Amino acid sequence: MMINEIDGVDWESMGHAYGPASDVPGWLRGMASTNPGVRDEAFSHFYSAAHHQGDVYLCTVASLPFLFEMADSPEAPDRASVIGLLLSIGQTCLGMDPEAVYFAPDGTESRAHVDALAVIGGRAEVFVRWVRDRDRLVRRPAIEGLGLFLGDSARAVEVLRSLLPGSGMVERLLIVRTVASVALRDAAVHGAAASWLQALAGNTTEAPEVRLAALVHRARCTPGEIGDAVVPTAVSLLREITPGESGRDDDASCRAGAEPGVAGGSAPAPGVPPQVAAAFEDLERQGRVHAPTTSVLSALHTLLGDRVLERTALLAEQLRSAVPAVRYDAIRMARDLIAQWRGDHTGLVVLLAGCLLPEDAYTSAAAAEALGSLGPVSEPARESLASYVEAARTKHGPRVWAAPERLVRRAHQEAVRVLAGLGDLRALPSVLTALDEGTDAWRAVQVAGHLGEAAGELTPRLSKLLAEVDFSDSSQSMSAGALVSVLRELADPAAAPALASAVTAAVRQEQWGTAVSALNALASFGSGSAFALEVVRPLADVQDLHVRAAATAALWALEGDAAGVVPRLVELLDTHKQSEAVEVLGRIGQAAAPALPRLRKMLTAGYEWTRVYAAAALWDIGGDAEASAVVETLLMAWAENDATSNHVLACLNRMGPAGRPCPGSAKSSRSCVAAAASAASPTTRNCWPPAAPSQPALEQTHADNLPAAGP
């Protein structure tokens, strides 16, 4: 076998993402191992180093002959994965400019992508044999490889079409997609391939899944000519798909057993925060596809783009499907549409809520998680969420938050978290159970801040959990930070003693981030935390600037002694905590007058944000005497960087009539002056901070189905 000649390659002279390629032959041998663990490790190492993030190196090219031999050997234990790796390498190379010169990690020029395509193209005939292999897992990547790499496009289409009868559903959908991909790549076969797809879509003797795929991929061939009948036809075909037929012999259906882990779950490895462990579990779930038609429907949504009404109609049918796998995969698509496009999505939210099925915890967990990601938009699902939560408590008992069945527990927790996020006190019993018993308490902590009406019950429990944090264990810092944050959000002064103790403990263990958060939380209670001055005052002179700035701000909030605070804040103006110091000086107002000379000097800074912060503080401290310089500075910064507009207008709003721009100011265009004058009008001058738009107003701005704006 050629693998025995692997040591004849000068691997040392090549490199990969992490250094010399001397370890590549070991990985190649590992891929041929009969031990599944060894194989998995070998593939993982190769992907992360020799095919790092899709990159192709000389060592990747040198590996290709050995990979082809493994893929072609009946004795190879995992040929499908090897062909999948070949497919990934080839796809990367096809996406790169053949005329471009790229650079290897060592800085040398590389055209490895061209060399790799030459090797793959020279061996592409083997894909014709692989697409007829007895192993369906081998056939699947081979079908895509045939369409990508066989030089004779007409032959590729002919071979692919011949495979359709008798193939499993997943392969048939792959065949249809690959024919369209070949047509898009080669104009010589475009017409014939498109006609075949058109005929296949109308062939009533074919399975509805195949007809749906043909319909969508025919549209892919001419994306600019998608007619009004495509979505209604797709909806009609979706209705024809039945649970007994979907996927036929190889449907990866939606089953409770698909959830990883054992009953009752397992604790994270020592030193790994539970939040991090859960994040990795979430990543694993996101990659799942349950219905073979999901890739087809995703392609159709991509083609439809901004045709939101049609996409909504399609998603509504997906979420109503009689096939559980189709419904499940539609949850993520619906979430993405709602998050990415503005509009009235009440109908889709209600349909997502309809996926909260007590008998199907797997789907319920996904639906609740999707609703949770939508924030206030999930409001129409409130009653369904409450009903689901109550039904779970009735069926599984009041401790269902900690149910031993992993799926039941996760579904209930996700639903409770969404309900709590809406401020609904019907979530409170489960939240209290979590805080009292400790099972996944961190999940309850994340949403407890929305239940302000129950602060009297929540604050003692959260304070107790904060007191139990071991600040010498850095892995608990995330939990400490979350507890501090929620106590601040609940705004219950009864939390102040626990926060003061947390400051002391965090400083002792040099957990500066937690110390800063706790100081900020103490400051939010104002003079009600004055008992903590003995803790706070020494920290206003520590070396760590983050802690010093937070402690100085807390001193002002707790004591209100400008004489003791302003000099410290002026010192901070020459550090990277400048913006925080300026903000506190502005809050102090006239008593911060000793800072005025330094703030005036900051108006000449090169960085526009520095000028904006300084100008705002100048107005808050100096008033009318500083108005002219403040307005000029603000408008100049706005002209330079539109991102400053919110801060600029907020300050002009506080200034009232004094904030009207003078003729000839830097940004005195008609629209700018109108906006600034409106912000500074007498009717709004006392609104600080500026009031947020009402919900109806926000909904109105969504009506045009524009892409959601960034931050």
Coordinates of N, CA and C in Angstrom, one line a residue, residues 43 82 84 99 135 182 248 401 446 479 535 543 546 587 590 630:
F43 N -8.2 12.7 12.6 CA -8.9 13.6 11.7 C -9.0 15.0 12.3
V82 N -12.8 10.1 5.0 CA -11.7 10.5 4.1 C -12.2 11.2 2.9
G84 N -14.9 12.8 2.7 CA -15.4 14.1 3.1 C -14.3 15.1 3.3
E99 N -5.3 32.6 -9.9 CA -4.2 33.4 -10.3 C -3.5 34.1 -9.2
D135 N -21.8 1.5 0.3 CA -21.9 2.2 1.5 C -22.5 3.6 1.2
V182 N -23.6 21.8 -11.0 CA -22.9 21.7 -12.3 C -23.4 22.6 -13.3
R248 N -37.7 8.2 4.0 CA -37.7 6.8 3.6 C -36.8 5.9 4.4
W401 N -37.6 21.6 37.7 CA -36.3 22.3 37.3 C -35.1 21.4 37.4
Q446 N -29.4 34.1 35.7 CA -29.3 35.0 34.5 C -30.6 35.7 34.2
S479 N -19.7 33.1 37.8 CA -20.9 33.0 38.6 C -21.0 34.3 39.6
V535 N -15.0 50.1 53.4 CA -14.5 49.2 52.4 C -14.1 49.9 51.1
Q543 N -3.6 50.7 43.1 CA -2.8 50.8 41.9 C -3.7 50.4 40.7
H546 N -8.8 50.2 37.1 CA -10.2 49.8 37.0 C -10.9 49.9 38.4
R587 N -21.8 64.1 36.4 CA -22.8 63.9 37.4 C -22.7 64.8 38.6
Q590 N -21.7 71.4 39.2 CA -21.0 72.6 39.5 C -19.9 72.4 40.5
V630 N -19.0 74.1 23.7 CA -19.6 72.7 23.8 C -20.3 72.4 22.5

